[in-house]
C-alpha cells in the first residue's frame, strides 16, 4: 500500500467522557466487533481488556490511558481509552495532544456532566474534531433530546443527530439512521455482532422525516449544492450528506451525534462507521508546527514517511523496571537500531525495540512511520512532552501542558532501610505521571508527596506497595497552598562576601507587581547589557525563580506575580554568578515582605445531584464549609446543585453526603481556581 493511501486509511482517535458514562464498555465492544478480542470484557466484572491494571479492575474505573489498534472497513484505527475521573485528567490531556479525532461519550441520563465539559474543552484547545455517542439509552430516565440540548447550552457545540433512538429505557430496541432512512436492529443471540436494517416502524416515519429534515437544513447552510436540492425538494444522496458533514466535522463546525447502549450491544457498528466517515486521517489535519531549537524559526512537518522524523512522547510507562515511551509519529520513519535525537533533552539515543500496543500486551515491529502511535523501549532520558526528530533537521514541538498538584501528604517507609527504595520508587512513579511530585522536607525529614486529589494519591500508594513492594505510613491529606502579593513594591539586596579567598559581589533591584488570578508568574529583565554582562542574566533569573519557589509567609510557592529586574551591579573585573543569583533572590524576598503577601488556597467546582428532599440539608452543610452555591438546576426527579468550595473543607465529604441523603446523592469535584484563604 502506498504511503498516502495508508495514511488516508488511518484514524488516531480517543474516547473521552465523564466518569461512568461508559467509555470503557464502548471500547470493549469496539474491540469485540472489530475482531481484536474474542471475548467481551465487562468493567463491572473486572474483565475489561483496556482496564488491565489490578486497581482499575478492583475500582471499576479507568486510571491510565490504554492504546490499541483495530481494523474496520479496511481502515486502521488507533484507539485510546482515557480516564473519566478528574484526578487523572493529565491522561486525557496528553492523549488529546497527539490524537486527530475523538468520540465523546455521554450518559443518556446524566447528560453533559462536569468532567464532560472539562474533556470537551481540552479537545477544543487542541482543535480535535469530535463525534458524540449518547450511551445508556436503555437506562431509566434516558433522554436523547435533553443531551442534545445540553451539548448546545453547556458546550457551545453544534450537535447534528444522524440517528434517533427507537424506543427508550427498557423499550430501547435500536436506532433509525437519518442518512439512509433505514432502521437498524441488532440480534440479541449473537451479542449484537449481527445486525441488519429494516423499514422504519410506521409510527416513527413522521418523526424520522422531521429529524432528517432538520439534519439536511443544518448542513445545507454550509453547502450550496445541497441547499439548491433542498429548496427544490430534490432527493439528496447519503454520500452527499456524508461528504458535507465530514467537512463540517473536520472544521469543528458540527458534531455528528449517534446513540445506543454499549452494555446491551446496540449502536457500536454505526459508531465505527462514523469514525471512518467523519473523523480525520493524518492527511486531513494541518501539518504539525514547531520551531528550530537553535534559530527559533518556525518549522512544519507534513504527514508523510518521506519527511524528516518528528515525533512526540506523550506517555511514559514503567513495565517491570523497563521504560516504555509512547510516541505519536507525525512525520518520517523510526527503525529498530537507528539513532534518533531527543531535541528536548539534547541527547541522541538508539531505538532498541518498537512495539504496537494492545492495552498491556505488546507486538514487536521493525519500523513505524508517519501516522503511527507506538511504544518504544530504550529511551533512557525521555519524559512526557519530549520531541524526537532527525538530528540533521531538528524541530521542537509544543510540549504538553502539565497541571500543578493541589493536595499533599507526608509518607515514611515502615523501616529506615526502605528509605532509599522509597525515593527510587517515587522517582519512577514521578517519571510516569507528571502531575505527581515529591520532595524531602528539610525541617522534618519527611517525604511529602503531592497529587491531583485523594483518589490520585490513594492509587499511587497502592501502586507503591504492589508494584514496588514498599510499604509506607501515610499522613492525612493536606492542601497545597500558594502565596501571592496584593500591591506593587520594590526591593533591593547586596551580596558582598569573601568565600575561600575570592570576593563575590552583586547588587540587584527588583519591582514586584501583582497579576490577575490564574495568570502565573512572569520575569523580565529591564537592565541594559552595558550595565552588567549578558552572561549574568540567566543567574539573575535563576535567583528570582529560587525566591518565587518559596514565599515569605509559610514557604509555599509564589504565583500570579510579575518580577521586573530594574537594576543590577557586579564587579566588572570578576563578575560572580553566585553573587548575582543570591542578590536577586534576596531582592525578591525584600520586595515580597512589603508587597502585602497573602496565602491562597485551591477552590473546587462541586456538582451535587440529589433528590429534592435532601437539598436544604446539603445547602446548609455547604454553607458551613464556606461554600458558595452558584446554581440549582431541576432535572426531572433530582436537583443538580453547583457550588464553589475551598478544598480544605472537602476532605471526607463522600461520607458526609451519604449520611445527609441516605446514600442517594452523588457528587463530583474538580479544581476551579486559587483564591485568598478564608478564615
PDB file of N, CA and C in Angstrom, residues 619-665:
ATOM      1  N   UNK A 619     -27.399  22.113  51.181  1.00  0.00           N
ATOM      2  CA  UNK A 619     -27.016  23.533  51.059  1.00  0.00           C
ATOM      3  C   UNK A 619     -26.515  24.061  52.401  1.00  0.00           C
ATOM      4  N   UNK A 620     -27.197  23.691  53.487  1.00  0.00           N
ATOM      5  CA  UNK A 620     -26.775  24.117  54.834  1.00  0.00           C
ATOM      6  C   UNK A 620     -25.362  23.640  55.143  1.00  0.00           C
ATOM      7  N   UNK A 621     -25.069  22.398  54.771  1.00  0.00           N
ATOM      8  CA  UNK A 621     -23.738  21.841  55.019  1.00  0.00           C
ATOM      9  C   UNK A 621     -22.681  22.565  54.172  1.00  0.00           C
ATOM     10  N   UNK A 622     -23.020  22.873  52.909  1.00  0.00           N
ATOM     11  CA  UNK A 622     -22.065  23.593  52.051  1.00  0.00           C
ATOM     12  C   UNK A 622     -21.780  24.991  52.603  1.00  0.00           C
ATOM     13  N   UNK A 623     -22.815  25.654  53.115  1.00  0.00           N
ATOM     14  CA  UNK A 623     -22.613  26.984  53.711  1.00  0.00           C
ATOM     15  C   UNK A 623     -21.660  26.903  54.900  1.00  0.00           C
ATOM     16  N   UNK A 624     -21.819  25.836  55.712  1.00  0.00           N
ATOM     17  CA  UNK A 624     -20.936  25.644  56.871  1.00  0.00           C
ATOM     18  C   UNK A 624     -19.496  25.401  56.427  1.00  0.00           C
ATOM     19  N   UNK A 625     -19.319  24.895  55.204  1.00  0.00           N
ATOM     20  CA  UNK A 625     -17.971  24.644  54.664  1.00  0.00           C
ATOM     21  C   UNK A 625     -17.438  25.852  53.893  1.00  0.00           C
ATOM     22  N   UNK A 626     -18.070  27.007  54.066  1.00  0.00           N
ATOM     23  CA  UNK A 626     -17.679  28.246  53.372  1.00  0.00           C
ATOM     24  C   UNK A 626     -17.845  28.120  51.854  1.00  0.00           C
ATOM     25  N   UNK A 627     -18.801  27.283  51.427  1.00  0.00           N
ATOM     26  CA  UNK A 627     -19.061  27.102  50.005  1.00  0.00           C
ATOM     27  C   UNK A 627     -19.999  28.173  49.474  1.00  0.00           C
ATOM     28  N   UNK A 628     -19.979  28.385  48.169  1.00  0.00           N
ATOM     29  CA  UNK A 628     -20.863  29.361  47.532  1.00  0.00           C
ATOM     30  C   UNK A 628     -21.665  28.647  46.454  1.00  0.00           C
ATOM     31  N   UNK A 629     -22.978  28.568  46.633  1.00  0.00           N
ATOM     32  CA  UNK A 629     -23.842  27.897  45.658  1.00  0.00           C
ATOM     33  C   UNK A 629     -23.984  28.785  44.422  1.00  0.00           C
ATOM     34  N   UNK A 630     -23.631  28.237  43.255  1.00  0.00           N
ATOM     35  CA  UNK A 630     -23.657  29.009  42.008  1.00  0.00           C
ATOM     36  C   UNK A 630     -24.987  28.852  41.279  1.00  0.00           C
ATOM     37  N   UNK A 631     -25.540  27.633  41.282  1.00  0.00           N
ATOM     38  CA  UNK A 631     -26.804  27.412  40.577  1.00  0.00           C
ATOM     39  C   UNK A 631     -27.462  26.124  41.060  1.00  0.00           C
ATOM     40  N   UNK A 632     -28.780  26.055  40.892  1.00  0.00           N
ATOM     41  CA  UNK A 632     -29.540  24.829  41.171  1.00  0.00           C
ATOM     42  C   UNK A 632     -30.429  24.581  39.946  1.00  0.00           C
ATOM     43  N   UNK A 633     -30.240  23.435  39.310  1.00  0.00           N
ATOM     44  CA  UNK A 633     -30.997  23.100  38.094  1.00  0.00           C
ATOM     45  C   UNK A 633     -31.878  21.896  38.390  1.00  0.00           C
ATOM     46  N   UNK A 634     -33.133  21.992  37.999  1.00  0.00           N
ATOM     47  CA  UNK A 634     -34.060  20.885  38.219  1.00  0.00           C
ATOM     48  C   UNK A 634     -34.037  19.954  37.013  1.00  0.00           C
ATOM     49  N   UNK A 635     -33.793  18.649  37.281  1.00  0.00           N
ATOM     50  CA  UNK A 635     -33.809  17.639  36.210  1.00  0.00           C
ATOM     51  C   UNK A 635     -34.722  16.509  36.636  1.00  0.00           C
ATOM     52  N   UNK A 636     -35.925  16.551  36.153  1.00  0.00           N
ATOM     53  CA  UNK A 636     -36.904  15.511  36.487  1.00  0.00           C
ATOM     54  C   UNK A 636     -36.987  15.283  37.991  1.00  0.00           C
ATOM     55  N   UNK A 637     -36.567  14.083  38.438  1.00  0.00           N
ATOM     56  CA  UNK A 637     -36.763  13.732  39.850  1.00  0.00           C
ATOM     57  C   UNK A 637     -35.641  14.237  40.755  1.00  0.00           C
ATOM     58  N   UNK A 638     -34.598  14.838  40.170  1.00  0.00           N
ATOM     59  CA  UNK A 638     -33.466  15.266  41.002  1.00  0.00           C
ATOM     60  C   UNK A 638     -33.139  16.741  40.793  1.00  0.00           C
ATOM     61  N   UNK A 639     -32.372  17.274  41.749  1.00  0.00           N
ATOM     62  CA  UNK A 639     -31.869  18.637  41.647  1.00  0.00           C
ATOM     63  C   UNK A 639     -30.351  18.562  41.466  1.00  0.00           C
ATOM     64  N   UNK A 640     -29.824  19.396  40.563  1.00  0.00           N
ATOM     65  CA  UNK A 640     -28.374  19.449  40.350  1.00  0.00           C
ATOM     66  C   UNK A 640     -27.865  20.786  40.865  1.00  0.00           C
ATOM     67  N   UNK A 641     -27.017  20.689  41.868  1.00  0.00           N
ATOM     68  CA  UNK A 641     -26.524  21.880  42.558  1.00  0.00           C
ATOM     69  C   UNK A 641     -25.044  22.083  42.226  1.00  0.00           C
ATOM     70  N   UNK A 642     -24.694  23.280  41.799  1.00  0.00           N
ATOM     71  CA  UNK A 642     -23.290  23.592  41.513  1.00  0.00           C
ATOM     72  C   UNK A 642     -22.793  24.622  42.504  1.00  0.00           C
ATOM     73  N   UNK A 643     -21.590  24.369  43.054  1.00  0.00           N
ATOM     74  CA  UNK A 643     -21.051  25.257  44.082  1.00  0.00           C
ATOM     75  C   UNK A 643     -19.536  25.344  43.961  1.00  0.00           C
ATOM     76  N   UNK A 644     -18.978  26.401  44.543  1.00  0.00           N
ATOM     77  CA  UNK A 644     -17.523  26.578  44.655  1.00  0.00           C
ATOM     78  C   UNK A 644     -17.184  26.476  46.142  1.00  0.00           C
ATOM     79  N   UNK A 645     -16.284  25.560  46.491  1.00  0.00           N
ATOM     80  CA  UNK A 645     -15.983  25.279  47.903  1.00  0.00           C
ATOM     81  C   UNK A 645     -14.466  25.174  48.078  1.00  0.00           C
ATOM     82  N   UNK A 646     -13.906  25.716  49.190  1.00  0.00           N
ATOM     83  CA  UNK A 646     -12.463  25.528  49.433  1.00  0.00           C
ATOM     84  C   UNK A 646     -12.138  24.040  49.588  1.00  0.00           C
ATOM     85  N   UNK A 647     -11.047  23.596  48.946  1.00  0.00           N
ATOM     86  CA  UNK A 647     -10.653  22.185  49.030  1.00  0.00           C
ATOM     87  C   UNK A 647     -10.423  21.752  50.474  1.00  0.00           C
ATOM     88  N   UNK A 648      -9.904  22.661  51.295  1.00  0.00           N
ATOM     89  CA  UNK A 648      -9.599  22.311  52.696  1.00  0.00           C
ATOM     90  C   UNK A 648     -10.838  21.876  53.463  1.00  0.00           C
ATOM     91  N   UNK A 649     -12.022  22.277  52.985  1.00  0.00           N
ATOM     92  CA  UNK A 649     -13.277  21.941  53.684  1.00  0.00           C
ATOM     93  C   UNK A 649     -13.948  20.697  53.090  1.00  0.00           C
ATOM     94  N   UNK A 650     -13.315  20.084  52.062  1.00  0.00           N
ATOM     95  CA  UNK A 650     -13.987  18.989  51.355  1.00  0.00           C
ATOM     96  C   UNK A 650     -13.446  17.594  51.683  1.00  0.00           C
ATOM     97  N   UNK A 651     -12.460  17.487  52.572  1.00  0.00           N
ATOM     98  CA  UNK A 651     -11.942  16.164  52.925  1.00  0.00           C
ATOM     99  C   UNK A 651     -13.028  15.350  53.627  1.00  0.00           C
ATOM    100  N   UNK A 652     -13.194  14.122  53.196  1.00  0.00           N
ATOM    101  CA  UNK A 652     -14.194  13.245  53.826  1.00  0.00           C
ATOM    102  C   UNK A 652     -15.631  13.570  53.454  1.00  0.00           C
ATOM    103  N   UNK A 653     -15.819  14.384  52.390  1.00  0.00           N
ATOM    104  CA  UNK A 653     -17.181  14.803  52.040  1.00  0.00           C
ATOM    105  C   UNK A 653     -18.045  13.640  51.554  1.00  0.00           C
ATOM    106  N   UNK A 654     -17.412  12.616  50.969  1.00  0.00           N
ATOM    107  CA  UNK A 654     -18.178  11.462  50.457  1.00  0.00           C
ATOM    108  C   UNK A 654     -18.996  10.821  51.579  1.00  0.00           C
ATOM    109  N   UNK A 655     -18.411  10.715  52.760  1.00  0.00           N
ATOM    110  CA  UNK A 655     -19.125  10.128  53.909  1.00  0.00           C
ATOM    111  C   UNK A 655     -20.255  11.037  54.352  1.00  0.00           C
ATOM    112  N   UNK A 656     -19.974  12.351  54.398  1.00  0.00           N
ATOM    113  CA  UNK A 656     -20.986  13.320  54.864  1.00  0.00           C
ATOM    114  C   UNK A 656     -22.211  13.309  53.959  1.00  0.00           C
ATOM    115  N   UNK A 657     -21.978  13.347  52.641  1.00  0.00           N
ATOM    116  CA  UNK A 657     -23.122  13.446  51.724  1.00  0.00           C
ATOM    117  C   UNK A 657     -23.949  12.169  51.740  1.00  0.00           C
ATOM    118  N   UNK A 658     -23.283  11.036  52.000  1.00  0.00           N
ATOM    119  CA  UNK A 658     -24.041   9.776  52.110  1.00  0.00           C
ATOM    120  C   UNK A 658     -24.993   9.839  53.307  1.00  0.00           C
ATOM    121  N   UNK A 659     -24.502  10.347  54.424  1.00  0.00           N
ATOM    122  CA  UNK A 659     -25.348  10.389  55.628  1.00  0.00           C
ATOM    123  C   UNK A 659     -26.438  11.458  55.502  1.00  0.00           C
ATOM    124  N   UNK A 660     -26.148  12.556  54.786  1.00  0.00           N
ATOM    125  CA  UNK A 660     -27.155  13.621  54.624  1.00  0.00           C
ATOM    126  C   UNK A 660     -28.292  13.199  53.700  1.00  0.00           C
ATOM    127  N   UNK A 661     -28.019  12.252  52.776  1.00  0.00           N
ATOM    128  CA  UNK A 661     -29.008  11.929  51.740  1.00  0.00           C
ATOM    129  C   UNK A 661     -29.424  10.457  51.751  1.00  0.00           C
ATOM    130  N   UNK A 662     -29.124   9.754  52.849  1.00  0.00           N
ATOM    131  CA  UNK A 662     -29.422   8.313  52.931  1.00  0.00           C
ATOM    132  C   UNK A 662     -28.780   7.559  51.757  1.00  0.00           C
ATOM    133  N   UNK A 663     -27.632   8.052  51.337  1.00  0.00           N
ATOM    134  CA  UNK A 663     -26.884   7.385  50.269  1.00  0.00           C
ATOM    135  C   UNK A 663     -27.405   7.639  48.873  1.00  0.00           C
ATOM    136  N   UNK A 664     -28.352   8.582  48.716  1.00  0.00           N
ATOM    137  CA  UNK A 664     -28.978   8.771  47.397  1.00  0.00           C
ATOM    138  C   UNK A 664     -28.385   9.919  46.573  1.00  0.00           C
ATOM    139  N   UNK A 665     -27.561  10.770  47.188  1.00  0.00           N
ATOM    140  CA  UNK A 665     -26.943  11.885  46.452  1.00  0.00           C
ATOM    141  C   UNK A 665     -25.544  11.485  45.988  1.00  0.00           C
TER     142      UNK A 665
END
